[in-house]
Coordinates of C-alpha atoms in Angstrom, one line a residue:
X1 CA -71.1 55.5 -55.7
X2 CA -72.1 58.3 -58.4
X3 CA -68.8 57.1 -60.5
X4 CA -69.8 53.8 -61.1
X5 CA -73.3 54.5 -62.1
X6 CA -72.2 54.5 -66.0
X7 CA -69.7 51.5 -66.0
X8 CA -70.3 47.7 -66.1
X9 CA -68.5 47.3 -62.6
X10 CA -69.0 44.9 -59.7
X11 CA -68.9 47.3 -57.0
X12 CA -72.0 49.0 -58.5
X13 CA -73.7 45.3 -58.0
X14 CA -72.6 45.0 -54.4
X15 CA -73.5 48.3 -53.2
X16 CA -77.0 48.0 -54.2
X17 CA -78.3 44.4 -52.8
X18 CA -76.0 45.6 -49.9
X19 CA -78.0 48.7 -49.4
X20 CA -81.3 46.8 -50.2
X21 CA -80.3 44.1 -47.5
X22 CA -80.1 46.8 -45.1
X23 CA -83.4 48.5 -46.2
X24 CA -85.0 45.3 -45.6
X25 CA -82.8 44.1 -42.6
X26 CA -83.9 47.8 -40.6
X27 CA -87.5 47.1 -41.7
X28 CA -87.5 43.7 -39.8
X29 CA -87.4 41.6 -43.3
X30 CA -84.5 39.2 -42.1
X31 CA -85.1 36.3 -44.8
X32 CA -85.2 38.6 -47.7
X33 CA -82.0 40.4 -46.1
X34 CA -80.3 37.2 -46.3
X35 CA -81.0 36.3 -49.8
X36 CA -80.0 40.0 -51.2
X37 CA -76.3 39.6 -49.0
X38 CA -76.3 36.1 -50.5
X39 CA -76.3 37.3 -54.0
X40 CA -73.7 40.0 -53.1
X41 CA -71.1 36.9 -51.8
X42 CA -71.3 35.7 -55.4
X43 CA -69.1 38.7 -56.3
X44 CA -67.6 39.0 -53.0
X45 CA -67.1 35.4 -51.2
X46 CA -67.0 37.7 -47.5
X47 CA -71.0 38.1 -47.6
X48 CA -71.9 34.8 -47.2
X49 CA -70.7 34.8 -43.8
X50 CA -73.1 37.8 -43.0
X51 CA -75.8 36.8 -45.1
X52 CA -75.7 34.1 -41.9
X53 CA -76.5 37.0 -39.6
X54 CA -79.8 38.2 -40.5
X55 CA -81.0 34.8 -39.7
X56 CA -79.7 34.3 -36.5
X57 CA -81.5 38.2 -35.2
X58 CA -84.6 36.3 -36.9
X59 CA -84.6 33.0 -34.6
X60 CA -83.8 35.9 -31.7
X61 CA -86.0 38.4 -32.7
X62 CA -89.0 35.5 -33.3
X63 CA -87.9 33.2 -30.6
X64 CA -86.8 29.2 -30.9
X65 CA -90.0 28.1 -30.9
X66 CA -92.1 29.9 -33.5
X67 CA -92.4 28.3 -36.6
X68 CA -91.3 29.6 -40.0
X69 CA -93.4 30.1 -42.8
X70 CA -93.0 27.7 -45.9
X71 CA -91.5 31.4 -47.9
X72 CA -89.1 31.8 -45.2
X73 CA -87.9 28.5 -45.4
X74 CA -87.5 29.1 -48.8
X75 CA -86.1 31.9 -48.7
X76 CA -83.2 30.6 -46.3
X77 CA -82.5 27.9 -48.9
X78 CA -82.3 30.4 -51.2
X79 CA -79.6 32.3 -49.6
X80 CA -77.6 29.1 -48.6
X81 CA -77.3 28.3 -52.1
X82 CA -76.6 31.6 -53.5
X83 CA -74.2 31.9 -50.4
X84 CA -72.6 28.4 -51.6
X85 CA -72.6 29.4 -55.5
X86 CA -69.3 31.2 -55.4
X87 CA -67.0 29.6 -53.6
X88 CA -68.7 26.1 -55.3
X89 CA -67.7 27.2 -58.4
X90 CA -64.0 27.8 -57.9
X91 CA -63.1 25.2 -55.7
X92 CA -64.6 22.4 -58.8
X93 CA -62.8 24.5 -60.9
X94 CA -59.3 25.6 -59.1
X95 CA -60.0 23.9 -55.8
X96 CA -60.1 27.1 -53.9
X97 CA -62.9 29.5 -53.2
X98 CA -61.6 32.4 -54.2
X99 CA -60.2 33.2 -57.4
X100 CA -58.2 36.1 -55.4
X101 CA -56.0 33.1 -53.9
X102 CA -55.0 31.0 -56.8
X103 CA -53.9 34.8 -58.9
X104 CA -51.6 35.6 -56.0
X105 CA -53.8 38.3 -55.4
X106 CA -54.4 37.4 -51.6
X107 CA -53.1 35.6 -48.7
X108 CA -56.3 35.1 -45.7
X109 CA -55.3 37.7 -43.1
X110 CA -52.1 39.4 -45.0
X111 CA -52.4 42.7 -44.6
X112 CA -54.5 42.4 -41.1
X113 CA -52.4 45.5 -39.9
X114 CA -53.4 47.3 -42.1
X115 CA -57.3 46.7 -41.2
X116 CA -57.8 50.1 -40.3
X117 CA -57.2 51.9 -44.3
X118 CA -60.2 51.4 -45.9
X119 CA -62.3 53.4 -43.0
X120 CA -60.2 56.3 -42.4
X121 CA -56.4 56.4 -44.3
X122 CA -56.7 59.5 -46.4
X123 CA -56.3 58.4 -49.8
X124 CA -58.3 54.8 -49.7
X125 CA -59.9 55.2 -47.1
X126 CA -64.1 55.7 -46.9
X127 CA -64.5 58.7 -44.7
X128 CA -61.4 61.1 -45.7
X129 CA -63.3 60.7 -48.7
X130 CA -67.2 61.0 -48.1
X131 CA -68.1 64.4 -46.7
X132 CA -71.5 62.7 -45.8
X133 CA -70.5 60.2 -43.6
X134 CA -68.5 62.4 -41.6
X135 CA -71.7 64.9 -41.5
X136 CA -73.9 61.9 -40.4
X137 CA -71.9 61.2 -37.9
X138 CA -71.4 64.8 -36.8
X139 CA -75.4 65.4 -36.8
X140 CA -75.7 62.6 -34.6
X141 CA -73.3 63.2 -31.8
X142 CA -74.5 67.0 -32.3
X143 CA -78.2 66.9 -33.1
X144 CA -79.7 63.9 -31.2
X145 CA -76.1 63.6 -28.2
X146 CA -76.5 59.5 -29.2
X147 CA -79.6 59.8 -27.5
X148 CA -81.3 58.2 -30.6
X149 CA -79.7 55.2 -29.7
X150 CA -81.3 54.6 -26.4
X151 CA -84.6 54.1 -28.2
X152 CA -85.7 51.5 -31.3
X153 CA -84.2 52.8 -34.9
X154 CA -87.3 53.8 -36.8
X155 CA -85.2 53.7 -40.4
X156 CA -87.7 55.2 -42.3
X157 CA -91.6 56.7 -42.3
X158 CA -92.9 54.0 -44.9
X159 CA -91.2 50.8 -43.2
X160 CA -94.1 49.6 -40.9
X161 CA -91.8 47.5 -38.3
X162 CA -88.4 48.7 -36.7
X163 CA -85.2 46.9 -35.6
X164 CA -83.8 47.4 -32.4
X165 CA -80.8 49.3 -31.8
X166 CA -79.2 46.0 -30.2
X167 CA -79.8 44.1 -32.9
X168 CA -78.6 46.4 -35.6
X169 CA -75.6 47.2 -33.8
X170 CA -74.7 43.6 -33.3
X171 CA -75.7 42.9 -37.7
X172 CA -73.3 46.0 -37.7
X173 CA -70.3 44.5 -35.8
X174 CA -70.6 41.1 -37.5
X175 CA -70.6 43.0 -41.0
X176 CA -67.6 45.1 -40.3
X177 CA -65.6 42.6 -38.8
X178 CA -65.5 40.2 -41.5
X179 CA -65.1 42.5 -44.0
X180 CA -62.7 43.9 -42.6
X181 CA -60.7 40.4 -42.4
X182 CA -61.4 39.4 -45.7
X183 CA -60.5 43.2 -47.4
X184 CA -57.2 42.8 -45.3
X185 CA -56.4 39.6 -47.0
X186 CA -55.8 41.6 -50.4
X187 CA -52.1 42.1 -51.5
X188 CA -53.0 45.3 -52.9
X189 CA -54.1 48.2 -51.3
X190 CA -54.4 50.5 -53.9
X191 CA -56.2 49.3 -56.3
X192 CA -57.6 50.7 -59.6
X193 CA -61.1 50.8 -60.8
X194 CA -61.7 53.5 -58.9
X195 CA -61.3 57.8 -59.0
X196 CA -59.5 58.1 -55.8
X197 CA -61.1 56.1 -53.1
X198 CA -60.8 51.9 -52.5
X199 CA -63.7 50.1 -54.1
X200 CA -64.0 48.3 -51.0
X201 CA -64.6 51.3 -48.9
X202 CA -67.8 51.6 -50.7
X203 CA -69.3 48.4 -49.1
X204 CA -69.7 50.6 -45.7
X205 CA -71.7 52.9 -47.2
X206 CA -75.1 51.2 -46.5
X207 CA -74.6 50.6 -42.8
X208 CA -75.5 54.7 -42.6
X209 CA -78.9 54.2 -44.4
X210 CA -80.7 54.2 -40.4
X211 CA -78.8 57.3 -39.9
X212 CA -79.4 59.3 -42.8
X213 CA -83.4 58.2 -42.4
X214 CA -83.1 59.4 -38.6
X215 CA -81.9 62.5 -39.8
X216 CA -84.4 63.1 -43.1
X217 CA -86.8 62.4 -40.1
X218 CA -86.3 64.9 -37.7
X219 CA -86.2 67.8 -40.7
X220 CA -89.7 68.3 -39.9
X221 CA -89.1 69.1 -36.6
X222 CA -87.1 72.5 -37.5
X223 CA -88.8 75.7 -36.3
X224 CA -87.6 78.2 -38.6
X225 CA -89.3 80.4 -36.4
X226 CA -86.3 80.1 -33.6
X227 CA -82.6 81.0 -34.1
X228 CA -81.7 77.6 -33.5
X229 CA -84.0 76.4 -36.1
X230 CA -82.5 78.8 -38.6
X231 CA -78.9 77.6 -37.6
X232 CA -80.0 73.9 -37.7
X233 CA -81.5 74.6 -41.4
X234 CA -77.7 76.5 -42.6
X235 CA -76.0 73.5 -41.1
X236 CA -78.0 71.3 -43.6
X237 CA -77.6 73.4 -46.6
X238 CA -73.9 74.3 -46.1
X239 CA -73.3 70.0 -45.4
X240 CA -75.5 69.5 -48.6
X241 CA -73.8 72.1 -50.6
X242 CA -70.5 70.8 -49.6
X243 CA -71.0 67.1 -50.1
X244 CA -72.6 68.1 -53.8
X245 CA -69.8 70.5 -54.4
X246 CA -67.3 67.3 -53.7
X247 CA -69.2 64.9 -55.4
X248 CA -69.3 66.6 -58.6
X249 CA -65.3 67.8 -58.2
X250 CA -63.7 64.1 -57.2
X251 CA -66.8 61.6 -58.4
X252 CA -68.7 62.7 -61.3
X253 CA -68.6 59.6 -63.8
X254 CA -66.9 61.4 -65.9
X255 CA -63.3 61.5 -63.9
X256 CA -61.3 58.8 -65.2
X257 CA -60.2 56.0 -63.2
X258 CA -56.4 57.8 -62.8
X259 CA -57.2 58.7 -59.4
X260 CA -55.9 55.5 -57.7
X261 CA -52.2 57.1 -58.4
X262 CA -53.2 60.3 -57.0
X263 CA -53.3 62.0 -53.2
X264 CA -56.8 62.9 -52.5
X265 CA -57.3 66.3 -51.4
X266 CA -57.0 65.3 -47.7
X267 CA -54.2 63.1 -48.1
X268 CA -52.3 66.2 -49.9
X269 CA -53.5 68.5 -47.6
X270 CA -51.8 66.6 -44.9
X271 CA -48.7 65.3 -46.4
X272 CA -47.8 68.8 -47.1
X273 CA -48.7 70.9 -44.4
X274 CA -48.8 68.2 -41.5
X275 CA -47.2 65.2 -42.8
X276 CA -46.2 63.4 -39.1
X277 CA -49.7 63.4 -38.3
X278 CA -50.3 60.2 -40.4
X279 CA -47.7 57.6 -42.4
X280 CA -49.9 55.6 -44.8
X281 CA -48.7 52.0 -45.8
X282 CA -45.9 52.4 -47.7
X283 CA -47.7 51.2 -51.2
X284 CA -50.0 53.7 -50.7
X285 CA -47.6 56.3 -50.4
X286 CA -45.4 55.4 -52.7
X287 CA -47.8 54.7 -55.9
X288 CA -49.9 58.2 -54.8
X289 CA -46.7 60.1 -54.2
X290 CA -44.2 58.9 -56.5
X291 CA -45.3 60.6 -59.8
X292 CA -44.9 57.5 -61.9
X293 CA -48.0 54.9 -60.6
X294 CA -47.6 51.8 -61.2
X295 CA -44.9 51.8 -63.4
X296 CA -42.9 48.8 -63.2
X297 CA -39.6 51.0 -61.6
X298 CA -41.4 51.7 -58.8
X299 CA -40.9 48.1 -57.9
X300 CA -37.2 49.1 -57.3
X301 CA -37.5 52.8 -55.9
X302 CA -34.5 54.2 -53.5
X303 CA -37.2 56.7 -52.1
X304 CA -40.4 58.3 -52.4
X305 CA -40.2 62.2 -50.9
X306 CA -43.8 63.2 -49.6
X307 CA -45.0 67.1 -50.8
X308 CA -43.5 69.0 -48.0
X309 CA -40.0 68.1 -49.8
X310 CA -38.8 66.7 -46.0
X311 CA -40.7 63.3 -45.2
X312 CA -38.9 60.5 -47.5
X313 CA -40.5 56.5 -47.3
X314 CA -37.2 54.1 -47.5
X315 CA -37.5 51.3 -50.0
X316 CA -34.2 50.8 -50.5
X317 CA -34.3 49.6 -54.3
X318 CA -31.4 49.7 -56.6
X319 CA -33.2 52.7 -58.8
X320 CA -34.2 56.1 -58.6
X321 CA -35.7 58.7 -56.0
X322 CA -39.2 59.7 -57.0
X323 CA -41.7 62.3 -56.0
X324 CA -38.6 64.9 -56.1
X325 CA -40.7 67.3 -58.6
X326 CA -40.9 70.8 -56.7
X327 CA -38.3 70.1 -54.2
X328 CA -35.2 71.6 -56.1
X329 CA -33.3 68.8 -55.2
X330 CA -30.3 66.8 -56.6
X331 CA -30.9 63.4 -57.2
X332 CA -27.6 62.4 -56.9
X333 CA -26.8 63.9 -53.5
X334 CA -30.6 62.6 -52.3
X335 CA -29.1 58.9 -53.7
X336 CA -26.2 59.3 -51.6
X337 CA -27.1 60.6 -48.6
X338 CA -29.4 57.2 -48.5
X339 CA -27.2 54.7 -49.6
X340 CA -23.7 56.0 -47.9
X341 CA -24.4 58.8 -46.1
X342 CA -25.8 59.8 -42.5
X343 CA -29.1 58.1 -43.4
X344 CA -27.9 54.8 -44.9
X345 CA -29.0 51.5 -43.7
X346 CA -32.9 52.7 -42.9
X347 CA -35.4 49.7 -42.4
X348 CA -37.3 49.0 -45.6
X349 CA -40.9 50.7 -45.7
X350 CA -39.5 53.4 -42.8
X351 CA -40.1 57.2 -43.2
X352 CA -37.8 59.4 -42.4
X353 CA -37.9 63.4 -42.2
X354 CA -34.9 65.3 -43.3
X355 CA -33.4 68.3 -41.1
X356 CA -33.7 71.7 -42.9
X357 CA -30.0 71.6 -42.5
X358 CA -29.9 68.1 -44.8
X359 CA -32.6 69.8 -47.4
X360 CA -30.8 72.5 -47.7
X361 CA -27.2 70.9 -48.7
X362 CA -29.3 68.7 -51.2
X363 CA -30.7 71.8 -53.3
X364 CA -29.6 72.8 -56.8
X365 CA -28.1 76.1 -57.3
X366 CA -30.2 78.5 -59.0
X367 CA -28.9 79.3 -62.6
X368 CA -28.7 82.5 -64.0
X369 CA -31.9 81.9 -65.8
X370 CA -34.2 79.7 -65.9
X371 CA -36.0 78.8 -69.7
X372 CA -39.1 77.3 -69.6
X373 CA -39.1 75.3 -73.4
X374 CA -38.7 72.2 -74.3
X375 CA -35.1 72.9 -75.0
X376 CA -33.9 74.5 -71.8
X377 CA -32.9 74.0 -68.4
X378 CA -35.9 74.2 -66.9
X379 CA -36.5 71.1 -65.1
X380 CA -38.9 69.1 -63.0
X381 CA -36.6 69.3 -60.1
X382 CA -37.4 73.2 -59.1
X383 CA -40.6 73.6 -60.6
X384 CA -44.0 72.3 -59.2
X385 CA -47.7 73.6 -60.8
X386 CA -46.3 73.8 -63.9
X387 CA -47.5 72.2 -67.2
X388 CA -45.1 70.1 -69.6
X389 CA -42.5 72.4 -71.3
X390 CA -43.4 73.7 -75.3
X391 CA -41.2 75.1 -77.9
X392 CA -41.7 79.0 -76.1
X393 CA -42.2 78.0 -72.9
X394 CA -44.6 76.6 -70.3
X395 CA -48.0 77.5 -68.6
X396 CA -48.8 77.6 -65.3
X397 CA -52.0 74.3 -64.3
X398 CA -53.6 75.3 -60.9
X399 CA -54.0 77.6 -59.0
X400 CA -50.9 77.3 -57.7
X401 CA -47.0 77.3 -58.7
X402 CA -43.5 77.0 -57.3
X403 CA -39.8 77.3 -58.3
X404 CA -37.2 76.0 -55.5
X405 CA -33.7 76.2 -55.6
X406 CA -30.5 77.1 -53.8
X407 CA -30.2 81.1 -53.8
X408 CA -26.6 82.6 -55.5
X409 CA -26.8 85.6 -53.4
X410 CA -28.5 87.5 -56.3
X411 CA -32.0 89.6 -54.7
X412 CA -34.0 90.4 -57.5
X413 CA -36.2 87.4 -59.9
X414 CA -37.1 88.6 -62.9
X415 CA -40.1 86.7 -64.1
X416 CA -41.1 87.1 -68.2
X417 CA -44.5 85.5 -69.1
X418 CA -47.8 86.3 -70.8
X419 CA -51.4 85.7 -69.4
X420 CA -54.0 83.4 -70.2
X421 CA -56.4 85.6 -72.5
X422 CA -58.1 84.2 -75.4
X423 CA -60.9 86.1 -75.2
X424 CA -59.2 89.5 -73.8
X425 CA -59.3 90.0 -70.3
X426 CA -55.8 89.7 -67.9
X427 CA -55.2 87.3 -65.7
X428 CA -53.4 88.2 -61.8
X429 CA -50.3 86.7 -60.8
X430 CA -49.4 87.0 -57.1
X431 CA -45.8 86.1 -56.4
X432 CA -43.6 86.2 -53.6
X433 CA -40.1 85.4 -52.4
X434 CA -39.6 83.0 -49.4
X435 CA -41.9 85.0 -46.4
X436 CA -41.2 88.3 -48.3
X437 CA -44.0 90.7 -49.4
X438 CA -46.7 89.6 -51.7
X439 CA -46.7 90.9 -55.0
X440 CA -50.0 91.2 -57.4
X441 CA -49.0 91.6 -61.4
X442 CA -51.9 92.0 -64.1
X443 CA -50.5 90.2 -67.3
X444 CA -52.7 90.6 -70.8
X445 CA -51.9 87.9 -73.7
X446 CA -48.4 90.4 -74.4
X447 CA -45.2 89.3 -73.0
X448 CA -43.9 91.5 -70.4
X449 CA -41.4 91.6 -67.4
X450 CA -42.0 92.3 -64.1
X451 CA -39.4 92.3 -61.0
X452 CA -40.3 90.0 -57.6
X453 CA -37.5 91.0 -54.8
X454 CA -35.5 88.0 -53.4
X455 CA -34.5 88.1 -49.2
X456 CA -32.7 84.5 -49.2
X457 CA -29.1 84.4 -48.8
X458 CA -26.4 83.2 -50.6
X459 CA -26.6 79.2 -50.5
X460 CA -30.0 79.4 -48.6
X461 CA -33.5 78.0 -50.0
X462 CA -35.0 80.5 -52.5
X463 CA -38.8 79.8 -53.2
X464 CA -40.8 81.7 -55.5
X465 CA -44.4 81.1 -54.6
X466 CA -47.0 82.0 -57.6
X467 CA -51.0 82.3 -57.1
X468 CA -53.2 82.6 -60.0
X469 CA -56.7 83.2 -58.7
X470 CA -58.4 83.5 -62.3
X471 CA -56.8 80.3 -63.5
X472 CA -59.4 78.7 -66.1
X473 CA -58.9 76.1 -68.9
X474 CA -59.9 76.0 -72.6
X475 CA -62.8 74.1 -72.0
X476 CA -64.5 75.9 -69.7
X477 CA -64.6 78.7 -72.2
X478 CA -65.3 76.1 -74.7
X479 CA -62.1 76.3 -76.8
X480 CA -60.9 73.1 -77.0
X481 CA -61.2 69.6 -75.1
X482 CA -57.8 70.7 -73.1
X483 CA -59.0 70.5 -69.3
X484 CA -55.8 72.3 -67.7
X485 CA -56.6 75.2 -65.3
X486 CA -53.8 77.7 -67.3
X487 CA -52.9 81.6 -66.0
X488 CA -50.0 82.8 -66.6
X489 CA -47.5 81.5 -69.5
X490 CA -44.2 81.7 -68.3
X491 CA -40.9 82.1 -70.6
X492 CA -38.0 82.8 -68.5
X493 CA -36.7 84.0 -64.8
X494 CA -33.5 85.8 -64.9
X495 CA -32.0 86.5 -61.3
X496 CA -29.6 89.5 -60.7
X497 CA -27.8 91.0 -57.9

């Protein structure tokens, strides 16, 4: 939630009565845990159903017969009309109770197969994308063996009443099945307003607060005296370290909102080293992967090809193939392979994974050279990790780079660049050809050439992989507002027998 805290933005609203509901729910304080989930339904219709839940573990906890206190009753009526507020006001007003279902924006139970996305798919999803969740998790099954759960939840030191296990796990069932429903009944998975994960992920977040309070709780109990407590204390600095490290790289307010048409780390990680493990819905996919968002011609896409250049999603639209950047691919044979050739006549939102055989008849031949400016051959096609071309050439972004294309036969690359130096210095360039030997180059802000042996054969795959482990950007060294991670500028690669 730390990228919200500077924007005027619903989800910011929700997650905190949520997480106060809970707060008050764990300490026994059903009423006023109704009223806060009431006032989070009036941005979100769904939690007036479970604002309904506290009060029914009250009449359980405090039995039929006891009578309520005039500020309980209250209170109840207090949530009932809060509860009623939102759907009241657009069903006078477009005689429906959402405003999601009169913009075409939903349809109740939609997307219900798709329920599963915002806990675990890798780009929307909440835990792929909160290191501290899966470390809760983790410290319970390993640190307590779920034996915390056999006894009451004591959620924190100052609450001075606790909630049974029973009847949290029951409030927790209830809330995450009618969220669940009504987040499936969106017609848009991926969603903006957000760096990277859904905004409706975020409404699960709470539901940990008993865990993370178990946890805080038991830090006390750490003998530092013993290896184990030693190991128990580096497990919590390394998970703190780590969920700080990724909160500050992916959700620092400052990250603009272009994450929603970007692969999270995860998701890339997969897609490109393990991509059958997981097939997203095909929106997802395609507005992460395709390179152009949500540009209106992704609305009639042939194809969108994952990272690993082999797994394509079918869409079988009238337009172009995307995501080919870095495959060294030609368009037109990818276009026609789908549309008449041995893969024609794929079911709409399918994936498919191409043979090495079928990549390798679709690859552009390498040219004799390849010229990185703006007025050269260098194109998207072979080149992935690069920046946008300029009038003498183009710099590396990342700490990684690759050229793909269709080897001539030739066996050496000859690679002419400069390095990233403003302030003196070289920067190291480690290059290699295919599986062959790694090379390490030193490059200084002078133009030089260096020589990379090639061991593909003639009509094969040829891949140059680059590293650049000093990769830095202007602002870092606080030269300009330019945030690209640049190495090594590169101006041509000339192949020769």
């Amino acid at each position: 939630m730390v990228w919200y805290i500077d924007k005027v933005h619903t989800e910011f609203f929700t997650y905190c009565f949520v997480a106060a509901a809970v707060v008050a729910l764990c300490g026994q304080r059903y009423f006023l845990s109704s009223v806060l989930l009431a006032a989070a339904s009036t941005q979100n219709v769904s939690f007036a159903a479970i604002a309904v839940v506290p009060l029914i573990l009250a009449l359980f906890d405090c039995g039929f017969r006891q009578r309520f206190t005039l500020v309980q009753l209250v209170a109840a009526a207090a949530a009932a009309l809060l509860a009623l507020l939102h759907p009241a006001y657009y069903f006078f007003r477009y005689g429906t109770i959402d405003p999601q279902l009169v913009a075409g924006g939903a349809a109740i139970g939609g997307n219900l197969r798709n329920f599963y996305v915002w806990l675990v798919d890798l780009d929307i999803g909440l835990f792929p994308n909160w290191p501290l969740g899966v470390l809760l998790v983790a410290a319970l099954i390993v640190t307590f063996s779920w034996k915390l759960f056999a006894r009451d939840i004591q959620p924190a030191s100052f609450a001075g009443t606790r909630l049974g296990r029973r009847g949290y796990l029951i409030f927790c069932a209830c809330y995450i099945v009618l969220n669940l429903f009504a987040q499936s009944s969106t017609e848009k998975l991926n969603s903006g307003a957000t760096p990277g994960l859904a905004r409706y992920a975020t409404w699960y977040i709470p539901l940990f607060y008993p865990a993370l309070c178990a946890l805080l709780a038991n830090l006390p109990s750490i003998r530092l005296a013993t290896v184990r407590g030693i190991a128990k204390l580096v497990c919590l600095v390394l998970g703190a370290s780590v969920c700080l490290g990724y909160t500050y790289a992916f959700q620092r307010p400052q990250l603009p909102e272009s994450g929603y048409v970007q692969p999270s780390p995860a998701s890339w990680f997969v897609q490109t080293h393990w991509p059958g493990a997981y097939n997203p819905p095909s929106e997802i996919f395609a507005k992460r992967y395709s390179g152009i968002g949500e540009a209106p011609e992704l609305a009639t896409a042939l194809a969108i090809i994952g990272p690993d250049c082999r797994k394509i999603l079918v869409e079988n639209g009238p337009g172009r193939v995307y995501g080919l950047a870095g495959c060294g691919f030609d368009e037109r044979r990818v276009s026609a392979l789908l549309r008449t050739g041995s893969l024609a006549g794929i079911q709409q939102g399918r994936y498919l994974r191409l043979t090495d055989e079928q990549a390798q008849d679709l690859l552009v031949p390498c040219p004799d050279a390849i010229v990185f400016s703006d007025r050269d051959n260098a194109t998207n096609l072979m080149l992935r990790g690069f920046s946008a071309a300029e009038p003498w050439g183009r710099w590396s972004d990342g700490q990684h780079a690759s050229i793909v294309c269709s080897s001539t036969g030739d066996r050496t690359a000859i690679v002419t660049a400069h390095g990233f130096a403003p302030k003196g210095g070289a920067q190291r360039l480690m290059v290699a050809a295919n599986n062959g030997p790694q090379l390490s180059f030193s490059f200084d802000a002078s133009t030089r050439e260096v020589e990379v042996p090639i061991t593909a054969d003639k009509g094969k795959e040829l891949k140059l992989v680059f590293r650049f482990p000093d990769a830095t950007s202007p602002h870092k060294l606080g030269l300009s507002e330019d945030q690209r991670e640049l190495a090594i500028g590169f101006t041509m690669v000339r192949f020769k027998p």
